[in-house]
XYZ file of C-alpha atoms in Angstrom:
692
model
C 11.895 2.305 -37.109
C 12.656 3.424 -33.538
C 13.154 6.915 -32.110
C 15.603 7.162 -29.211
C 15.710 10.146 -26.871
C 19.092 11.064 -25.401
C 19.098 13.036 -22.164
C 21.842 14.086 -19.773
C 20.837 13.611 -16.155
C 19.505 16.804 -14.652
C 19.487 18.785 -17.905
C 16.261 20.040 -19.491
C 17.394 19.619 -23.105
C 17.221 16.356 -25.040
C 18.103 15.202 -28.539
C 16.753 12.282 -30.507
C 18.031 9.856 -33.125
C 16.091 7.646 -35.517
C 17.236 4.074 -36.070
C 16.015 2.304 -39.201
C 16.007 -1.507 -39.379
C 18.764 -3.094 -41.447
C 20.828 0.104 -41.663
C 24.168 0.554 -39.911
C 25.607 4.039 -39.536
C 27.475 6.287 -37.140
C 26.149 9.607 -35.960
C 27.730 12.217 -33.690
C 25.585 14.400 -31.455
C 26.525 17.185 -29.064
C 24.529 17.899 -25.924
C 25.142 20.996 -23.796
C 25.976 20.209 -20.184
C 25.860 22.907 -17.541
C 26.904 21.345 -14.252
C 25.741 24.357 -12.236
C 22.352 24.338 -13.990
C 21.895 20.627 -13.244
C 22.804 21.200 -9.587
C 20.479 24.202 -9.282
C 17.545 22.416 -10.926
C 17.984 19.491 -8.541
C 17.544 21.878 -5.593
C 14.325 23.462 -6.836
C 11.137 22.815 -4.896
C 7.520 22.333 -5.911
C 5.764 23.417 -2.707
C 4.150 26.866 -3.094
C 1.670 26.592 -0.215
C 1.292 29.740 1.863
C 3.246 31.988 -0.543
C 2.121 35.605 -1.026
C 1.679 36.952 -4.574
C 2.903 40.367 -5.818
C 1.555 41.268 -9.292
C 3.953 43.200 -11.574
C 3.231 45.079 -14.803
C 5.676 47.224 -16.826
C 5.017 48.676 -20.309
C 8.733 49.248 -20.832
C 11.854 47.992 -19.108
C 12.164 50.055 -15.866
C 15.367 51.343 -14.311
C 16.331 49.138 -11.369
C 15.644 50.678 -7.982
C 18.195 50.566 -5.183
C 18.579 47.071 -3.778
C 16.761 45.608 -6.801
C 17.535 44.021 -10.129
C 15.377 43.863 -13.254
C 14.736 40.421 -14.725
C 13.360 39.910 -18.226
C 11.897 36.483 -18.951
C 11.375 35.672 -22.625
C 9.132 32.764 -23.651
C 9.466 31.198 -27.079
C 8.674 27.880 -28.714
C 11.266 25.469 -30.060
C 10.688 27.203 -33.409
C 11.506 30.564 -31.744
C 7.943 31.883 -31.957
C 7.074 34.228 -29.044
C 4.612 32.822 -26.516
C 2.213 35.629 -25.629
C -0.286 36.276 -22.833
C 1.137 33.541 -20.589
C 1.459 33.915 -16.833
C 4.973 33.675 -15.323
C 5.828 33.323 -11.627
C 9.256 34.194 -10.262
C 9.394 32.493 -6.856
C 11.484 33.250 -3.777
C 11.528 30.174 -1.570
C 13.404 32.072 1.137
C 10.771 34.803 1.440
C 7.809 32.592 0.437
C 6.868 35.174 -2.170
C 5.691 34.931 -5.793
C 6.246 37.771 -8.299
C 3.638 37.492 -11.080
C 3.555 38.915 -14.602
C 2.279 37.951 -18.073
C 4.151 37.903 -21.383
C 3.460 40.619 -23.975
C 3.287 40.367 -27.783
C 7.055 39.713 -27.870
C 6.817 36.892 -25.303
C 8.427 39.158 -22.673
C 7.564 39.507 -18.969
C 9.456 42.009 -16.823
C 10.112 41.846 -13.061
C 11.616 44.148 -10.422
C 13.219 41.801 -7.886
C 15.165 42.285 -4.618
C 18.839 41.371 -5.056
C 20.834 38.897 -2.934
C 18.278 36.155 -3.527
C 17.602 33.025 -5.552
C 14.477 32.590 -7.651
C 12.721 29.702 -9.351
C 10.713 30.353 -12.529
C 7.277 28.787 -13.057
C 5.421 29.119 -16.368
C 1.639 28.594 -16.401
C 1.071 25.263 -14.610
C 4.651 24.022 -15.052
C 6.944 24.503 -12.064
C 10.709 25.019 -12.001
C 11.385 25.529 -15.699
C 14.444 27.667 -14.929
C 16.006 29.843 -12.247
C 17.688 33.200 -11.599
C 20.280 33.712 -8.852
C 21.224 37.282 -7.887
C 24.077 38.424 -5.695
C 24.555 41.850 -4.079
C 24.856 43.732 -7.405
C 22.392 46.557 -8.090
C 21.124 48.262 -11.218
C 21.530 45.152 -13.360
C 19.132 43.967 -16.065
C 19.247 40.210 -16.669
C 17.443 38.318 -19.420
C 16.447 34.643 -19.334
C 15.074 32.904 -22.423
C 12.933 29.827 -21.821
C 11.626 27.368 -24.390
C 7.960 26.736 -23.728
C 5.386 24.862 -25.789
C 1.833 25.698 -24.714
C -0.650 22.957 -25.353
C -4.399 22.953 -24.885
C -5.618 19.373 -25.151
C -9.348 18.691 -25.556
C -10.192 16.231 -22.814
C -13.124 14.660 -21.003
C -12.933 14.319 -17.228
C -15.079 11.813 -15.348
C -14.280 11.722 -11.647
C -10.545 11.097 -11.449
C -10.284 9.723 -15.031
C -9.029 11.888 -17.918
C -9.601 10.972 -21.591
C -7.429 13.111 -23.903
C -7.975 13.911 -27.600
C -4.480 13.844 -29.137
C -5.451 13.801 -32.792
C -2.880 15.786 -34.778
C -0.416 15.897 -31.838
C 2.817 13.937 -32.149
C 5.338 15.668 -29.911
C 5.782 16.656 -26.275
C 4.952 20.015 -24.778
C 6.509 21.749 -21.806
C 6.034 19.776 -18.612
C 4.231 17.030 -20.530
C 5.717 13.818 -21.918
C 4.344 12.472 -25.190
C 4.104 8.736 -24.534
C 2.844 5.995 -26.832
C 2.031 2.396 -25.933
C 1.579 -0.276 -28.582
C -0.613 -3.151 -27.394
C -0.666 -6.710 -28.710
C -2.703 -9.670 -27.567
C -1.390 -13.002 -26.301
C -1.082 -14.299 -29.887
C 1.146 -11.429 -30.959
C -1.595 -9.654 -32.943
C -2.292 -5.948 -32.582
C -5.124 -5.106 -30.150
C -7.316 -2.282 -31.506
C -10.113 -0.538 -29.553
C -8.578 -1.616 -26.254
C -8.954 0.714 -23.226
C -5.722 1.298 -21.297
C -5.321 3.234 -18.044
C -2.289 4.993 -16.536
C -2.732 5.678 -12.816
C -0.553 8.185 -10.972
C 1.342 6.124 -8.428
C 1.641 9.022 -6.003
C -1.506 10.812 -7.006
C -5.195 10.448 -7.753
C -5.479 11.029 -11.519
C -6.001 8.291 -14.105
C -5.228 8.873 -17.790
C -7.284 6.780 -20.208
C -6.751 6.067 -23.902
C -8.156 3.615 -26.442
C -5.857 1.914 -28.919
C -6.315 2.762 -32.596
C -6.395 0.336 -35.519
C -2.625 -0.110 -35.179
C -2.908 -1.010 -31.488
C -1.416 2.339 -30.501
C -2.516 4.414 -27.474
C -1.277 7.989 -27.057
C -0.872 9.969 -23.841
C 0.312 13.424 -22.816
C 1.519 12.901 -19.243
C 2.677 15.449 -16.674
C 6.365 14.831 -16.006
C 7.866 14.366 -12.548
C 5.642 11.363 -11.814
C 5.375 7.581 -12.056
C 2.418 5.823 -13.659
C 1.071 2.281 -13.276
C -0.267 0.678 -16.468
C -3.599 -1.139 -16.121
C -6.084 -2.782 -18.483
C -9.718 -3.563 -17.648
C -8.851 -7.197 -16.942
C -5.127 -7.021 -16.145
C -3.783 -4.921 -13.291
C -0.320 -3.575 -12.396
C 1.167 -4.474 -15.786
C 4.207 -2.184 -15.770
C 5.460 1.210 -14.612
C 6.216 4.347 -16.625
C 8.815 6.335 -14.712
C 9.161 9.946 -15.835
C 9.690 11.225 -12.292
C 13.078 12.758 -13.154
C 12.252 13.858 -16.694
C 12.816 17.499 -17.600
C 12.228 19.251 -20.917
C 10.526 17.872 -24.020
C 10.344 14.142 -23.493
C 8.968 11.486 -25.840
C 8.705 7.849 -24.790
C 7.275 4.592 -26.107
C 6.592 1.056 -24.904
C 5.291 -2.239 -26.291
C 2.974 -4.300 -24.077
C 1.248 -7.651 -24.424
C -2.252 -7.653 -22.941
C -3.276 -10.995 -21.474
C -6.596 -10.607 -19.613
C -6.795 -12.157 -16.165
C -9.713 -14.619 -16.371
C -10.544 -13.937 -12.715
C -11.275 -10.308 -13.603
C -12.893 -11.002 -16.962
C -15.203 -13.799 -15.756
C -15.537 -13.492 -11.951
C -18.422 -15.973 -11.800
C -15.994 -18.714 -12.829
C -13.674 -17.950 -9.931
C -15.713 -18.154 -6.773
C -12.952 -19.182 -4.352
C -12.677 -22.597 -2.789
C -12.546 -22.568 1.008
C -8.784 -23.248 1.066
C -8.076 -20.429 -1.407
C -10.384 -17.771 -0.016
C -8.676 -14.395 0.319
C -9.502 -12.780 3.652
C -7.820 -9.943 5.475
C -7.434 -11.256 9.004
C -9.796 -9.714 11.533
C -7.056 -8.280 13.731
C -5.813 -6.021 10.925
C -8.941 -3.883 11.259
C -8.403 -3.113 14.957
C -7.597 0.559 15.606
C -8.497 1.009 19.304
C -5.795 1.462 21.938
C -5.942 -1.249 24.598
C -4.420 -0.259 27.991
C -1.197 -2.123 28.713
C -0.677 -4.033 31.992
C 1.773 -2.469 34.454
C 2.682 -5.148 36.979
C 2.411 -8.312 34.869
C 3.503 -9.357 31.385
C 0.053 -10.098 29.959
C -3.580 -9.336 30.815
C -7.186 -9.570 29.616
C -10.158 -7.227 29.964
C -13.844 -7.732 29.099
C -16.400 -5.310 27.596
C -20.017 -6.120 26.705
C -21.386 -4.532 23.531
C -24.438 -3.779 25.683
C -24.427 -5.070 29.270
C -28.117 -4.235 29.893
C -30.499 -6.981 28.743
C -34.177 -7.870 29.065
C -36.657 -10.428 27.782
C -36.407 -8.972 24.244
C -32.666 -9.683 24.046
C -31.791 -12.680 21.888
C -28.015 -12.183 21.603
C -25.124 -10.642 23.493
C -21.636 -9.664 22.286
C -18.549 -9.754 24.536
C -15.261 -8.099 23.591
C -12.172 -9.801 25.049
C -9.093 -7.559 24.962
C -5.557 -8.956 25.234
C -2.591 -6.717 26.028
C 1.091 -7.391 26.719
C 3.532 -5.278 28.696
C 5.632 -3.159 26.293
C 8.776 -3.436 28.428
C 11.169 -5.965 26.928
C 14.940 -6.527 26.799
C 15.826 -7.825 23.304
C 19.416 -8.469 24.410
C 18.219 -11.564 26.265
C 16.740 -13.222 23.170
C 18.762 -15.596 20.936
C 20.828 -13.935 18.172
C 19.204 -13.676 14.768
C 20.252 -15.181 11.450
C 17.627 -13.717 9.147
C 17.305 -12.949 5.457
C 14.725 -10.442 4.247
C 13.502 -11.355 0.759
C 11.832 -8.272 -0.683
C 9.545 -8.147 -3.725
C 10.386 -5.128 -5.887
C 8.265 -6.056 -8.911
C 6.173 -3.498 -10.773
C 3.042 -4.261 -8.773
C 4.857 -3.140 -5.603
C 5.103 0.408 -6.995
C 1.419 1.144 -6.458
C -0.116 2.823 -3.412
C 3.295 3.721 -1.877
C 3.859 -0.010 -1.115
C 7.583 -0.225 -1.785
C 8.285 3.146 -0.155
C 6.406 2.273 3.037
C 7.917 -1.191 3.144
C 11.438 0.242 2.856
C 10.744 2.590 5.755
C 9.386 -0.280 7.868
C 12.336 -2.567 7.091
C 14.884 0.178 7.819
C 13.212 0.977 11.131
C 13.228 -2.669 12.203
C 16.870 -3.274 11.237
C 17.915 -0.126 13.129
C 16.795 -1.811 16.373
C 18.705 -5.053 15.875
C 21.936 -5.885 17.685
C 25.389 -5.528 16.078
C 25.901 -9.302 16.485
C 22.715 -10.277 14.635
C 23.314 -11.832 11.209
C 21.244 -10.312 8.410
C 21.051 -10.431 4.622
C 18.758 -8.807 2.058
C 17.641 -10.256 -1.271
C 15.407 -8.417 -3.747
C 13.600 -9.909 -6.700
C 11.509 -9.028 -9.722
C 11.933 -11.023 -12.948
C 15.485 -11.491 -11.721
C 16.996 -11.872 -8.255
C 19.861 -9.896 -6.720
C 21.615 -9.881 -3.340
C 21.993 -6.324 -2.114
C 23.388 -7.363 1.284
C 25.200 -10.715 1.587
C 24.852 -12.394 4.979
C 26.972 -10.641 7.602
C 26.886 -9.330 11.140
C 24.891 -6.146 11.320
C 27.733 -4.266 12.997
C 27.510 -0.550 13.670
C 27.174 0.893 10.149
C 23.386 0.818 9.986
C 23.260 3.980 7.873
C 25.012 2.170 5.029
C 22.380 -0.568 5.075
C 19.599 2.029 5.282
C 20.994 3.652 2.127
C 21.009 0.279 0.328
C 17.361 -0.221 1.221
C 16.425 3.325 0.195
C 17.885 2.762 -3.287
C 15.555 -0.204 -4.009
C 13.198 0.771 -6.840
C 10.224 -1.180 -8.278
C 9.995 -2.533 -11.812
C 9.635 -5.728 -13.821
C 7.820 -9.012 -13.283
C 7.739 -11.331 -10.289
C 9.808 -14.494 -9.749
C 9.393 -15.508 -6.116
C 11.149 -18.862 -6.595
C 14.597 -17.417 -7.366
C 14.331 -14.868 -4.550
C 13.345 -17.560 -2.039
C 16.128 -19.953 -2.997
C 18.802 -17.265 -2.723
C 17.344 -16.067 0.589
C 17.508 -19.584 2.033
C 21.103 -19.927 0.798
C 22.077 -16.706 2.576
C 20.685 -18.057 5.869
C 22.491 -21.379 5.311
C 25.867 -19.604 5.291
C 25.623 -19.112 9.082
C 22.963 -21.557 10.200
C 23.315 -22.568 13.847
C 21.065 -24.189 16.473
C 21.968 -21.287 18.765
C 20.448 -18.739 16.371
C 16.929 -17.899 15.241
C 17.319 -19.019 11.611
C 14.555 -17.519 9.500
C 13.638 -16.201 6.076
C 11.118 -13.360 5.940
C 9.301 -12.968 2.612
C 7.717 -9.569 1.930
C 5.570 -9.704 -1.201
C 2.130 -9.491 -2.755
C 2.734 -13.113 -3.803
C 1.800 -12.763 -7.459
C 4.058 -13.799 -10.315
C 4.910 -16.389 -12.931
C 6.006 -19.047 -10.423
C 4.837 -22.627 -10.529
C 3.282 -22.828 -7.055
C 3.853 -26.585 -6.378
C 7.522 -26.257 -7.402
C 8.010 -23.214 -5.176
C 6.376 -24.952 -2.189
C 8.399 -28.147 -2.700
C 11.685 -26.232 -2.805
C 10.767 -24.197 0.259
C 10.006 -27.378 2.230
C 13.503 -28.715 1.455
C 15.079 -25.736 3.211
C 12.551 -25.896 6.065
C 13.701 -29.478 6.692
C 17.262 -28.141 7.098
C 16.226 -25.945 10.030
C 15.206 -22.644 8.413
C 11.737 -21.284 9.199
C 9.824 -18.995 6.851
C 7.472 -16.171 7.693
C 5.481 -14.385 4.998
C 4.186 -10.840 5.177
C 1.468 -10.024 2.646
C 1.657 -6.556 1.093
C -1.252 -4.928 -0.727
C -4.989 -5.412 -0.361
C -5.017 -8.115 -3.056
C -1.993 -10.179 -2.061
C -1.848 -13.897 -2.935
C -3.107 -15.243 0.374
C -3.159 -18.897 -0.774
C 0.525 -19.063 -1.806
C 1.928 -17.032 1.088
C -0.189 -18.902 3.633
C 1.068 -22.276 2.368
C 4.695 -21.098 2.384
C 4.380 -19.853 5.968
C 2.481 -22.925 7.177
C 5.019 -25.390 5.787
C 7.834 -23.091 6.918
C 6.807 -23.170 10.570
C 6.270 -19.420 10.639
C 3.415 -16.950 10.498
C 1.395 -15.515 7.636
C 0.941 -11.864 8.468
C -0.621 -8.960 6.601
C 0.323 -5.295 6.393
C -1.684 -4.364 3.282
C -1.343 -0.790 2.029
C -1.659 0.651 5.518
C -0.409 4.167 6.202
C 1.111 2.915 9.477
C 2.805 -0.063 7.840
C 5.988 0.476 9.869
C 4.127 -0.030 13.164
C 2.316 -3.125 11.913
C 5.548 -4.502 10.479
C 7.399 -3.955 13.772
C 4.711 -5.851 15.706
C 4.736 -8.719 13.254
C 8.523 -9.026 13.313
C 8.678 -8.891 17.098
C 6.088 -11.668 17.332
C 8.182 -13.818 15.005
C 11.609 -13.052 16.440
C 11.114 -12.140 20.101
C 8.008 -13.641 21.776
C 7.683 -13.095 25.538
C 5.191 -15.876 26.305
C 4.368 -19.364 25.071
C 1.650 -22.006 25.595
C -0.955 -19.231 25.741
C -4.519 -20.524 26.114
C -7.806 -18.780 26.817
C -10.818 -20.652 28.215
C -14.279 -19.063 27.989
C -16.818 -20.545 30.422
C -20.556 -19.893 30.039
C -23.920 -21.163 31.392
C -27.329 -22.403 30.269
C -28.744 -18.898 29.888
C -25.748 -17.291 28.137
C -24.822 -19.898 25.517
C -21.747 -19.656 23.310
C -22.395 -19.114 19.592
C -19.250 -17.890 17.787
C -15.780 -16.363 18.270
C -14.528 -13.792 15.768
C -10.823 -13.043 15.533
C -9.309 -16.389 16.614
C -9.722 -20.055 15.764
C -11.339 -21.947 18.652
C -12.337 -25.414 19.725
C -14.986 -26.669 22.129
C -13.693 -28.519 25.174
C -16.977 -29.275 26.940
C -20.646 -28.299 27.001
C -19.967 -25.183 29.039
C -16.697 -23.782 27.727
C -14.571 -23.222 24.606
C -10.861 -22.469 24.214
C -8.646 -20.533 21.857
C -4.869 -20.315 21.393
C -2.666 -17.270 20.837
C 0.298 -18.235 18.666
C 2.735 -15.592 19.917
C 2.766 -12.890 22.541
C 5.190 -10.060 21.872
C 6.037 -6.857 23.769
C 3.283 -4.263 23.509
C 0.897 -6.625 21.723
C -2.768 -5.606 21.494
C -5.413 -8.006 20.193
C -9.093 -8.609 20.744
C -11.734 -11.238 20.117
C -15.475 -10.790 19.768
C -17.515 -13.566 21.368
C -21.154 -13.945 20.349
C -23.685 -15.587 22.703
C -27.326 -16.640 22.339
C -29.529 -15.644 25.268
C -31.945 -18.446 26.259
C -35.113 -17.073 27.936
C -33.253 -14.469 30.007
C -34.665 -13.266 33.323
C -33.380 -11.391 36.387
C -31.241 -14.362 37.464
C -28.890 -13.649 34.549
C -27.149 -11.069 36.756
C -25.732 -13.929 38.846
C -24.518 -16.001 35.878
C -21.334 -14.395 34.559
C -19.168 -15.393 31.638
C -15.681 -16.292 32.915
C -12.537 -15.859 30.803
C -9.431 -17.661 32.077
C -5.964 -16.900 30.686
C -2.906 -19.121 31.193
C 0.603 -18.942 29.716
C 4.296 -19.525 30.384
C 6.472 -16.442 30.721
C 9.636 -17.050 28.672
C 11.784 -14.748 30.797
C 11.209 -16.684 34.041
C 9.701 -19.965 32.857
C 6.870 -19.357 35.313
C 3.323 -20.626 34.622
C 0.810 -17.795 35.087
C -3.008 -17.900 35.297
C -5.357 -14.914 35.220
C -9.162 -14.750 35.333
C -11.840 -12.131 34.618
C -15.671 -12.260 34.889
C -18.242 -10.354 32.816
C -21.732 -9.754 34.255
C -24.901 -8.744 32.416
C -27.443 -6.448 34.085
C -31.196 -6.918 33.930
C -33.073 -3.914 32.525
C -36.835 -4.365 31.973
C -36.999 -1.422 29.533
C -38.553 -2.187 26.134
C -36.191 -2.738 23.204
C -32.634 -3.997 22.995
C -29.561 -3.038 20.942
C -26.755 -5.563 20.522
C -23.854 -3.092 20.261
C -23.592 0.507 21.459
C -19.996 1.455 20.667
C -19.148 2.546 17.112
C -15.725 0.853 16.984
C -17.140 -2.401 18.381
C -20.025 -2.249 15.911
C -17.554 -1.738 13.062
C -15.431 -4.721 14.089
C -18.499 -6.899 14.554
C -19.757 -6.086 11.049
C -16.344 -6.876 9.555
C -16.133 -10.139 11.494
C -19.614 -11.248 10.419
C -18.910 -10.425 6.774
C -15.624 -12.346 6.852
C -17.410 -15.318 8.409
C -20.070 -15.177 5.694
C -17.399 -15.270 2.980
C -16.074 -18.465 4.590
C -19.586 -19.964 4.656
C -20.039 -18.986 1.007
C -16.777 -20.658 -0.047
C -17.484 -23.826 1.958
C -21.047 -24.047 0.594
C -19.762 -23.527 -2.941
C -17.262 -26.377 -2.450
C -20.100 -28.605 -1.245
C -22.303 -27.664 -4.194
C -24.927 -26.095 -1.908
C -25.420 -22.805 -3.744
C -28.647 -21.976 -1.921
C -26.872 -21.921 1.444
C -24.271 -19.559 -0.011
C -26.992 -17.303 -1.464
C -28.942 -17.194 1.799
C -25.871 -16.424 3.914
C -24.763 -13.617 1.599
C -28.235 -12.083 1.429
C -28.878 -12.239 5.181
C -25.515 -10.769 6.172
C -25.801 -7.982 3.598
C -29.184 -6.996 5.033
C -28.021 -7.338 8.665
C -24.970 -5.137 8.159
C -27.030 -2.447 6.426
C -29.534 -2.510 9.312
C -26.873 -2.474 12.029
C -24.673 0.119 10.351
C -27.022 2.093 8.002
C -24.847 5.221 7.834
C -21.522 3.403 7.540
C -18.909 5.486 5.743
C -15.986 3.422 6.946
C -13.908 2.341 3.928
C -13.330 -1.194 5.282
C -17.066 -1.752 5.853
C -17.903 -0.393 2.411
C -15.265 -2.527 0.698
C -16.371 -5.782 2.334
C -20.037 -4.968 1.825
C -19.343 -4.287 -1.856
C -17.583 -7.661 -2.092
C -20.599 -9.425 -0.574
C -22.967 -7.616 -2.929
C -20.765 -8.625 -5.869
C -21.047 -12.283 -4.845
C -24.808 -11.868 -4.378
C -25.072 -10.800 -8.028
C -22.813 -13.684 -9.153
C -24.912 -16.298 -7.330
C -28.195 -14.724 -8.427
C -28.538 -16.745 -11.620
C -26.936 -19.915 -10.303
C -29.035 -22.989 -9.399
C -29.626 -23.984 -5.774
C -27.574 -27.148 -6.112
C -24.561 -28.081 -8.197
C -25.602 -29.724 -11.455
C -29.289 -28.866 -11.036
């Protein structure tokens, strides 16, 4: 037996029908439709910040004063029982004013209101239940009857999690949707006593329920919102969308719960080195690096502490890279690009899809009319929302297409990729930049080897692929392999609030680089000895210098590296032994080979004591870099079966970070430190060597 709710868009009233299995019948229903009411409700607002409140209290209906009208608001349940002693707000958005009264024993609240105004009606904690619009008439008494079901639900609140007691409740109340979820396990059997969590997608509250003996979980959810369904060991399962629901709404859903073994048994999933998920170092950089004015690219050097003495054992050098923001995109080759956008249910969380749409729209708005673009979206199924075509001048039309993309469903990257490649193939040319850009968290039901094999076939036909990872738990291994075989970049934008800026930088680096063959040589001496570079891969050229490569240099680029040195028996002569950083590259605009060089000197200070890093931002980046490096050591040691080395590295770094940054409240530091501590606990009961 199924209950179906029927609702006209924009109207607060719904009707329901019951469908019994094996029975065929016809049924006619009538639903009232007030076009003006639907239009007026759509215009109502929820923001009441800064509004003044004017209390009103009348024992009997007053005579309207000049320039005023009397409004009577009657509250009653669906069974026409008066709702007493309930606060009502009549709200003027124009005047930012709230008129407040409470219902009497007849469910009546009376208001004296200025005419020539429009008012929204709020009841208790439910906004915009109805409205009153008044013209210039005076001396009028107008009555509005509102259906309202008060509901006081016993609930336990722990932090942001709410556990409701819905025993004896089986229908919706005003402003609350009665929603049931039936849960089955992977074998199709009901799943009793199973916790289930509904997280507000654009909020902070989490609603928790536990399935009963029939596998049923019940919720009373505030309407006007979207909720992500999670289980303890399965995240981002599906989305409940009641963001446009008005009135008394009842909904239901069936879900199969298949625990993710990686969440249920984390000790079994210590990552191999080639599958280790790491957020690249550069994504944590927030400082503003000054841009060069008279050259396309420059470097600058900053010691963490440039004053050393005999107690100093280490030194940290920050190397900043900055590119001139001035750039003429008209001189770059035309683009033939397809954006393949993940719109699966997991993309609904943390504003991901909304921020990604804004970023994509902003980037497309800066392309040339002659650039060829196409847009493919995918969930369980794939669809082409913009077939390959010249961008032209109607960018607003494309922006509207992007804005209408909504999340929902599973993830099938394979179908989205294939169609995206086909769109690029329609206009492939050696004179164009032919590229597919995949924007996804990378998780889904795809067979990874099959997806990679198919992607390589298109790469061989001249189409590059770049992948942009979205979300703090994106599938780094899959996206990295796709980008590597596709000749592009694997970039990360996470859930960042400034995703549009990060996205713009990443796309410019892929599409419009301003320099190539960029190398950086770091020369040192026998007293200041190189130890490690954080932020870039490097290789050692000789006993006294190392080198690193920058893949792309784009307009306005800002990057930095942290270089760690060991100090070998330092004395006053260290002041005459600088570290030299030499930059060389080819400017694409002129084809000219350019070399630049900077020196960094340490100063001798005989004072007792030494601190490696003074600056808070530099200290933060150093801690993040060291923790990332330790995760790599852990994964490599685990692969080699040397569990003791992994344990020791995790323990030492955890202690060092706490000592260096004891009062750290930075969310990135805390998250990485928590991850290290989690691995410490996992390795705690493991042997020192594999098989021993």
